[in-house]
mmCIF file of C-alpha atoms and ligand atoms in Angstrom:
data_model
loop_
_atom_site.group_PDB
_atom_site.id
_atom_site.type_symbol
_atom_site.label_atom_id
_atom_site.label_comp_id
_atom_site.label_asym_id
_atom_site.label_seq_id
_atom_site.Cartn_x
_atom_site.Cartn_y
_atom_site.Cartn_z
ATOM 1 C CA MET A 1 61.399 14.130 -12.879
ATOM 2 C CA VAL A 2 57.776 13.176 -13.578
ATOM 3 C CA LYS A 3 57.240 10.120 -15.738
ATOM 4 C CA VAL A 4 54.066 9.549 -17.789
ATOM 5 C CA GLU A 5 53.309 5.902 -18.556
ATOM 6 C CA VAL A 6 50.460 4.494 -20.649
ATOM 7 C CA ALA A 7 49.034 1.130 -19.521
ATOM 8 C CA ARG A 8 50.338 -1.771 -21.616
ATOM 9 C CA GLU A 9 46.758 -2.436 -22.839
ATOM 10 C CA ALA A 10 44.612 0.667 -23.313
ATOM 11 C CA GLY A 11 42.291 2.325 -25.771
ATOM 12 C CA ALA A 12 40.263 1.294 -28.785
ATOM 13 C CA CYS A 13 39.535 -2.419 -28.991
ATOM 14 C CA TYR A 14 38.960 -4.609 -32.043
ATOM 15 C CA GLY A 15 35.175 -4.053 -32.047
ATOM 16 C CA VAL A 16 35.452 -0.250 -31.881
ATOM 17 C CA GLU A 17 38.190 -0.041 -34.537
ATOM 18 C CA ARG A 18 36.069 -2.267 -36.776
ATOM 19 C CA ALA A 19 32.910 -0.160 -36.276
ATOM 20 C CA LEU A 20 34.783 3.076 -36.955
ATOM 21 C CA GLU A 21 36.325 1.648 -40.124
ATOM 22 C CA MET A 22 32.934 0.418 -41.357
ATOM 23 C CA THR A 23 31.385 3.848 -40.745
ATOM 24 C CA GLU A 24 34.304 5.677 -42.375
ATOM 25 C CA ASP A 25 33.933 3.363 -45.408
ATOM 26 C CA ALA A 26 30.193 4.122 -45.606
ATOM 27 C CA LEU A 27 30.944 7.872 -45.423
ATOM 28 C CA ALA A 28 33.665 7.548 -48.060
ATOM 29 C CA GLU A 29 31.301 5.765 -50.450
ATOM 30 C CA GLY A 30 29.010 8.760 -50.126
ATOM 31 C CA THR A 31 26.292 7.150 -52.210
ATOM 32 C CA SER A 32 23.569 7.831 -49.660
ATOM 33 C CA ARG A 33 23.154 9.559 -46.334
ATOM 34 C CA VAL A 34 24.712 7.685 -43.391
ATOM 35 C CA ARG A 35 23.038 7.321 -40.009
ATOM 36 C CA THR A 36 23.982 5.326 -36.890
ATOM 37 C CA LEU A 37 21.361 3.630 -34.755
ATOM 38 C CA GLY A 38 22.198 5.088 -31.351
ATOM 39 C CA PRO A 39 25.713 6.386 -30.706
ATOM 40 C CA LEU A 40 28.106 4.130 -32.646
ATOM 41 C CA ILE A 41 30.385 3.851 -29.608
ATOM 42 C CA HIS A 42 30.305 5.321 -26.092
ATOM 43 C CA ASN A 43 32.632 8.209 -26.840
ATOM 44 C CA PRO A 44 30.810 11.560 -27.238
ATOM 45 C CA ARG A 45 33.773 13.245 -28.952
ATOM 46 C CA VAL A 46 34.148 10.579 -31.624
ATOM 47 C CA VAL A 47 30.365 10.523 -32.148
ATOM 48 C CA ALA A 48 30.351 14.344 -32.549
ATOM 49 C CA SER A 49 33.177 14.154 -35.091
ATOM 50 C CA LEU A 50 31.304 11.538 -37.138
ATOM 51 C CA ALA A 51 28.130 13.667 -37.010
ATOM 52 C CA GLU A 52 30.069 16.693 -38.316
ATOM 53 C CA ARG A 53 31.006 14.599 -41.345
ATOM 54 C CA GLY A 54 27.415 13.485 -41.953
ATOM 55 C CA ALA A 55 26.961 10.307 -39.898
ATOM 56 C CA LEU A 56 24.118 11.529 -37.690
ATOM 57 C CA VAL A 57 22.735 9.524 -34.761
ATOM 58 C CA VAL A 58 19.115 8.362 -34.934
ATOM 59 C CA SER A 59 17.202 6.607 -32.194
ATOM 60 C CA ASP A 60 14.831 4.667 -34.421
ATOM 61 C CA PRO A 61 15.275 2.998 -37.850
ATOM 62 C CA ARG A 62 12.232 4.985 -39.059
ATOM 63 C CA GLU A 63 14.354 8.167 -38.807
ATOM 64 C CA ALA A 64 16.835 6.593 -41.252
ATOM 65 C CA ALA A 65 14.404 5.516 -43.969
ATOM 66 C CA GLY A 66 16.192 5.579 -47.334
ATOM 67 C CA CYS A 67 19.640 6.073 -45.700
ATOM 68 C CA THR A 68 22.574 3.760 -45.003
ATOM 69 C CA LEU A 69 22.133 2.720 -41.367
ATOM 70 C CA VAL A 70 25.066 1.546 -39.254
ATOM 71 C CA LEU A 71 24.106 -0.736 -36.366
ATOM 72 C CA ARG A 72 26.099 0.193 -33.232
ATOM 73 C CA THR A 73 28.918 -1.829 -31.647
ATOM 74 C CA HIS A 74 26.813 -2.740 -28.605
ATOM 75 C CA GLY A 75 24.165 -4.450 -30.692
ATOM 76 C CA VAL A 76 20.512 -3.846 -31.475
ATOM 77 C CA THR A 77 17.319 -5.777 -30.829
ATOM 78 C CA PRO A 78 16.056 -8.238 -33.481
ATOM 79 C CA ALA A 79 12.991 -5.987 -34.006
ATOM 80 C CA GLU A 80 15.197 -2.954 -34.686
ATOM 81 C CA GLU A 81 17.325 -4.924 -37.144
ATOM 82 C CA THR A 82 14.263 -6.211 -39.029
ATOM 83 C CA GLU A 83 12.814 -2.705 -39.254
ATOM 84 C CA ALA A 84 16.190 -1.322 -40.414
ATOM 85 C CA ARG A 85 16.463 -3.909 -43.193
ATOM 86 C CA GLU A 86 12.911 -3.073 -44.360
ATOM 87 C CA LEU A 87 13.253 0.728 -44.352
ATOM 88 C CA CYS A 88 16.871 1.627 -45.053
ATOM 89 C CA SER A 89 18.640 1.616 -48.404
ATOM 90 C CA SER A 90 21.421 -0.459 -46.825
ATOM 91 C CA VAL A 91 22.382 -1.732 -43.385
ATOM 92 C CA VAL A 92 25.969 -1.927 -42.111
ATOM 93 C CA ASP A 93 26.118 -4.273 -39.140
ATOM 94 C CA ALA A 94 28.901 -2.935 -36.905
ATOM 95 C CA THR A 95 27.797 -5.012 -33.910
ATOM 96 C CA CYS A 96 30.967 -6.395 -32.318
ATOM 97 C CA PRO A 97 31.278 -10.146 -32.983
ATOM 98 C CA PHE A 98 31.918 -10.666 -29.243
ATOM 99 C CA VAL A 99 28.585 -9.010 -28.446
ATOM 100 C CA LYS A 100 26.884 -11.288 -30.990
ATOM 101 C CA LYS A 101 28.382 -14.239 -29.101
ATOM 102 C CA VAL A 102 26.495 -13.087 -25.967
ATOM 103 C CA HIS A 103 23.245 -12.891 -27.971
ATOM 104 C CA ARG A 104 23.713 -16.401 -29.356
ATOM 105 C CA ALA A 105 24.600 -17.868 -25.949
ATOM 106 C CA ALA A 106 21.510 -16.279 -24.346
ATOM 107 C CA GLU A 107 19.268 -17.587 -27.155
ATOM 108 C CA LYS A 108 20.713 -21.097 -26.886
ATOM 109 C CA LEU A 109 20.422 -21.323 -23.096
ATOM 110 C CA SER A 110 16.870 -20.036 -23.287
ATOM 111 C CA ALA A 111 15.959 -22.592 -25.998
ATOM 112 C CA GLU A 112 17.427 -25.345 -23.802
ATOM 113 C CA GLY A 113 15.103 -24.418 -20.940
ATOM 114 C CA TYR A 114 17.534 -22.596 -18.659
ATOM 115 C CA ARG A 115 16.478 -19.570 -16.637
ATOM 116 C CA VAL A 116 18.862 -17.099 -18.282
ATOM 117 C CA VAL A 117 20.671 -14.641 -16.025
ATOM 118 C CA ILE A 118 22.488 -11.756 -17.714
ATOM 119 C CA VAL A 119 25.146 -10.434 -15.367
ATOM 120 C CA GLY A 120 25.300 -6.758 -16.233
ATOM 121 C CA GLU A 121 23.875 -3.284 -15.983
ATOM 122 C CA ALA A 122 20.124 -3.049 -16.593
ATOM 123 C CA GLY A 123 19.375 -0.420 -19.236
ATOM 124 C CA HIS A 124 22.812 -0.543 -20.906
ATOM 125 C CA PRO A 125 22.262 -0.864 -24.692
ATOM 126 C CA GLU A 126 24.258 -4.102 -24.857
ATOM 127 C CA VAL A 127 22.170 -5.660 -22.086
ATOM 128 C CA THR A 128 18.930 -4.383 -23.627
ATOM 129 C CA ALA A 129 19.881 -6.024 -26.950
ATOM 130 C CA THR A 130 20.820 -9.300 -25.223
ATOM 131 C CA LEU A 131 17.539 -9.257 -23.327
ATOM 132 C CA ALA A 132 15.673 -8.912 -26.620
ATOM 133 C CA HIS A 133 17.346 -12.138 -27.804
ATOM 134 C CA ALA A 134 16.172 -13.993 -24.666
ATOM 135 C CA PRO A 135 13.077 -12.106 -23.499
ATOM 136 C CA LYS A 136 12.530 -14.226 -20.376
ATOM 137 C CA ALA A 137 16.058 -13.557 -19.088
ATOM 138 C CA VAL A 138 16.684 -11.609 -15.892
ATOM 139 C CA VAL A 139 19.371 -8.969 -15.491
ATOM 140 C CA VAL A 140 21.394 -9.204 -12.294
ATOM 141 C CA GLY A 141 23.996 -6.637 -11.275
ATOM 142 C CA THR A 142 24.960 -7.739 -7.758
ATOM 143 C CA ALA A 143 25.118 -10.807 -5.512
ATOM 144 C CA LYS A 144 22.263 -9.310 -3.485
ATOM 145 C CA GLU A 145 20.023 -9.242 -6.560
ATOM 146 C CA ALA A 146 21.001 -12.837 -7.379
ATOM 147 C CA LEU A 147 20.030 -13.957 -3.863
ATOM 148 C CA ALA A 148 16.585 -12.396 -4.349
ATOM 149 C CA LEU A 149 15.808 -14.697 -7.322
ATOM 150 C CA PRO A 150 13.493 -17.686 -6.808
ATOM 151 C CA HIS A 151 15.055 -21.154 -6.646
ATOM 152 C CA VAL A 152 14.809 -23.036 -9.987
ATOM 153 C CA ARG A 153 16.220 -26.266 -11.398
ATOM 154 C CA LYS A 154 18.420 -24.939 -14.248
ATOM 155 C CA THR A 155 20.139 -21.553 -14.519
ATOM 156 C CA GLY A 156 22.334 -20.389 -17.407
ATOM 157 C CA VAL A 157 24.545 -17.333 -17.109
ATOM 158 C CA VAL A 158 25.865 -14.943 -19.753
ATOM 159 C CA VAL A 159 27.795 -11.769 -18.992
ATOM 160 C CA GLN A 160 27.816 -8.239 -20.374
ATOM 161 C CA THR A 161 31.171 -8.077 -22.205
ATOM 162 C CA THR A 162 32.516 -5.230 -20.056
ATOM 163 C CA GLN A 163 31.810 -6.721 -16.610
ATOM 164 C CA SER A 164 34.718 -7.601 -14.310
ATOM 165 C CA ALA A 165 35.648 -11.189 -13.472
ATOM 166 C CA ALA A 166 35.252 -10.286 -9.775
ATOM 167 C CA ARG A 167 31.618 -9.247 -10.333
ATOM 168 C CA LEU A 168 30.874 -12.447 -12.259
ATOM 169 C CA THR A 169 32.405 -14.591 -9.482
ATOM 170 C CA GLU A 170 30.385 -12.798 -6.831
ATOM 171 C CA VAL A 171 27.077 -13.243 -8.700
ATOM 172 C CA VAL A 172 27.822 -16.868 -9.623
ATOM 173 C CA SER A 173 28.568 -17.726 -5.954
ATOM 174 C CA ALA A 174 25.209 -16.281 -4.960
ATOM 175 C CA LEU A 175 23.404 -18.108 -7.784
ATOM 176 C CA LEU A 176 24.724 -21.464 -6.534
ATOM 177 C CA THR A 177 22.202 -21.176 -3.707
ATOM 178 C CA ARG A 178 19.339 -20.381 -6.115
ATOM 179 C CA THR A 179 19.537 -23.335 -8.523
ATOM 180 C CA GLU A 180 20.340 -27.042 -8.814
ATOM 181 C CA GLU A 181 22.226 -26.832 -12.106
ATOM 182 C CA LEU A 182 24.358 -23.843 -13.074
ATOM 183 C CA ARG A 183 25.835 -23.334 -16.521
ATOM 184 C CA ILE A 184 28.106 -20.337 -17.146
ATOM 185 C CA VAL A 185 29.087 -18.970 -20.536
ATOM 186 C CA ASN A 186 31.818 -16.481 -19.717
ATOM 187 C CA THR A 187 31.284 -13.785 -22.339
ATOM 188 C CA ILE A 188 33.523 -11.158 -20.731
ATOM 189 C CA CYS A 189 35.558 -9.707 -23.590
ATOM 190 C CA GLU A 190 39.310 -10.265 -23.430
ATOM 191 C CA ALA A 191 39.923 -6.648 -24.399
ATOM 192 C CA THR A 192 38.035 -5.645 -21.264
ATOM 193 C CA SER A 193 39.869 -8.003 -18.920
ATOM 194 C CA GLY A 194 43.233 -7.106 -20.528
ATOM 195 C CA HIS A 195 42.569 -3.375 -20.053
ATOM 196 C CA GLN A 196 41.456 -3.963 -16.467
ATOM 197 C CA GLY A 197 44.514 -6.053 -15.519
ATOM 198 C CA ALA A 198 46.919 -3.537 -17.068
ATOM 199 C CA CYS A 199 45.081 -0.663 -15.370
ATOM 200 C CA ALA A 200 45.263 -2.308 -11.914
ATOM 201 C CA GLU A 201 48.970 -3.054 -12.354
ATOM 202 C CA LEU A 202 49.828 0.521 -13.382
ATOM 203 C CA ALA A 203 47.531 2.167 -10.808
ATOM 204 C CA ALA A 204 49.267 0.231 -8.010
ATOM 205 C CA ARG A 205 52.560 1.953 -8.967
ATOM 206 C CA ALA A 206 51.277 5.383 -10.024
ATOM 207 C CA ASP A 207 50.879 8.508 -7.877
ATOM 208 C CA VAL A 208 48.169 9.873 -10.194
ATOM 209 C CA MET A 209 46.006 8.011 -12.724
ATOM 210 C CA VAL A 210 44.210 9.578 -15.672
ATOM 211 C CA VAL A 211 41.489 7.452 -17.254
ATOM 212 C CA ILE A 212 40.309 8.627 -20.692
ATOM 213 C CA GLY A 213 36.935 7.824 -22.223
ATOM 214 C CA GLY A 214 33.255 8.720 -22.381
ATOM 215 C CA ARG A 215 31.478 9.199 -19.052
ATOM 216 C CA ASN A 216 28.705 7.130 -20.635
ATOM 217 C CA SER A 217 31.160 4.279 -21.305
ATOM 218 C CA ALA A 218 30.660 1.355 -18.923
ATOM 219 C CA ASN A 219 34.132 -0.065 -19.483
ATOM 220 C CA THR A 220 35.846 3.314 -18.944
ATOM 221 C CA THR A 221 33.906 3.903 -15.735
ATOM 222 C CA ARG A 222 34.947 0.432 -14.561
ATOM 223 C CA LEU A 223 38.614 1.283 -15.300
ATOM 224 C CA ALA A 224 38.277 4.465 -13.241
ATOM 225 C CA GLU A 225 36.839 2.438 -10.342
ATOM 226 C CA ILE A 226 39.637 -0.144 -10.553
ATOM 227 C CA ALA A 227 42.274 2.601 -10.628
ATOM 228 C CA ALA A 228 40.687 4.589 -7.789
ATOM 229 C CA ALA A 229 40.629 1.502 -5.554
ATOM 230 C CA VAL A 230 44.449 1.528 -5.407
ATOM 231 C CA CYS A 231 45.291 5.074 -6.517
ATOM 232 C CA PRO A 232 43.070 7.680 -4.796
ATOM 233 C CA ARG A 233 44.349 10.448 -7.140
ATOM 234 C CA THR A 234 42.448 9.001 -10.126
ATOM 235 C CA HIS A 235 40.732 11.322 -12.623
ATOM 236 C CA HIS A 236 38.311 10.342 -15.399
ATOM 237 C CA VAL A 237 38.438 12.721 -18.389
ATOM 238 C CA GLU A 238 36.902 12.733 -21.859
ATOM 239 C CA GLY A 239 39.727 14.761 -23.396
ATOM 240 C CA ALA A 240 42.938 16.749 -22.826
ATOM 241 C CA ASP A 241 41.034 20.006 -22.220
ATOM 242 C CA GLU A 242 39.687 18.634 -18.898
ATOM 243 C CA LEU A 243 43.150 18.098 -17.372
ATOM 244 C CA LYS A 244 44.290 20.335 -14.486
ATOM 245 C CA ALA A 245 47.983 20.978 -13.778
ATOM 246 C CA SER A 246 47.277 20.879 -10.012
ATOM 247 C CA TRP A 247 46.480 17.135 -10.247
ATOM 248 C CA PHE A 248 50.131 16.376 -10.985
ATOM 249 C CA ALA A 249 51.749 18.342 -8.152
ATOM 250 C CA ASP A 250 54.490 16.253 -6.433
ATOM 251 C CA ALA A 251 53.727 13.216 -8.621
ATOM 252 C CA GLY A 252 56.597 10.903 -9.602
ATOM 253 C CA LEU A 253 54.645 8.598 -11.905
ATOM 254 C CA VAL A 254 51.463 9.550 -13.811
ATOM 255 C CA GLY A 255 49.628 6.529 -15.219
ATOM 256 C CA VAL A 256 47.335 6.851 -18.227
ATOM 257 C CA THR A 257 44.762 4.365 -19.406
ATOM 258 C CA ALA A 258 41.763 4.547 -21.719
ATOM 259 C CA GLY A 259 38.515 2.719 -22.305
ATOM 260 C CA ALA A 260 37.815 0.484 -25.266
ATOM 261 C CA SER A 261 36.019 3.338 -27.091
ATOM 262 C CA THR A 262 38.981 5.720 -26.954
ATOM 263 C CA PRO A 263 40.961 6.110 -30.201
ATOM 264 C CA ALA A 264 44.782 6.340 -30.050
ATOM 265 C CA SER A 265 44.656 10.007 -31.119
ATOM 266 C CA GLN A 266 42.827 10.943 -27.879
ATOM 267 C CA ILE A 267 45.400 9.063 -25.776
ATOM 268 C CA HIS A 268 48.285 10.841 -27.530
ATOM 269 C CA ALA A 269 46.640 14.232 -27.020
ATOM 270 C CA VAL A 270 46.214 13.589 -23.276
ATOM 271 C CA VAL A 271 49.784 12.288 -22.829
ATOM 272 C CA GLU A 272 51.182 15.327 -24.658
ATOM 273 C CA ALA A 273 49.093 17.708 -22.555
ATOM 274 C CA ILE A 274 50.220 16.074 -19.279
ATOM 275 C CA GLU A 275 53.851 16.180 -20.396
ATOM 276 C CA SER A 276 53.605 19.873 -21.176
ATOM 277 C CA MET A 277 51.951 20.535 -17.765
ATOM 278 C CA VAL A 278 54.659 18.703 -15.833
ATOM 279 C CA GLY A 279 57.389 20.358 -17.934
ATOM 280 C CA GLU A 280 58.695 17.299 -19.770
HETATM 281 S S1 SF4 B 301 35.189 -4.213 -25.598
HETATM 282 FE FE1 SF4 B 301 35.201 -6.257 -26.543
HETATM 283 S S2 SF4 B 301 33.018 -6.692 -26.859
HETATM 284 FE FE2 SF4 B 301 33.173 -4.508 -26.557
HETATM 285 S S3 SF4 B 301 33.360 -3.670 -28.614
HETATM 286 FE FE3 SF4 B 301 35.446 -3.972 -27.826
HETATM 287 S S4 SF4 B 301 36.063 -6.008 -28.603
HETATM 288 FE FE4 SF4 B 301 33.824 -5.862 -28.754
#
């Protein structure tokens, strides 16, 4: 008999739940048009559902003049926030408090004269926002990139919230050769590390792993990588309609996990669909 097991930590995190609630509240108030600055979270299906109910995505505060503007979970630049507060009828700041902690740490290290290194993915909205809080910072994604930095006296490190502890360790080891003093503010979010640990544990036992979440979601992609490293039959889907019955042939245990932007309803839908495919 095939068993379907959901990882002990999976799906929507505190920051995403909070942002969704804030947006739902703004929609419920209905006093003015609601817009979100960039996709509220990295989950195309949730973003599409919000848009259907009136919370459209804009890429610039100028497109939301006179509206209620929700600032996304991953944070915005100080310039965008200033412009939003000038132009919009109201601003709902749904930036995750853990992301704000990264901004503050980067600002503080920069003010104290450290060369700030952001360990993360260049171009990711969270990293772009952090960079705007410490404009002289450098973004480093790998140990190789860290080794290419010039040697300086003081280096301070902050981390994109969704990075893995292994990546941080690798970059920090490389940085030790590029600086005299190294200060690390570990800003990896506990939701991320909890999801990753639970995913690795389940993937090591599972015959097939299904990872649910946006393909544009950094933390979901990381979960899929972690799962695939120990369970080659790993599939990343955005919803139940992408599942294929052939994936589960001869499987004894199907593991399911989901990124931090995946609401519980999407997890339930996927579990139900797998169970009906394997004849549970
Ligand atoms: S993963 Fe962590 S930092 Fe990112 S939104 Fe969720 S709680 Fe906040």
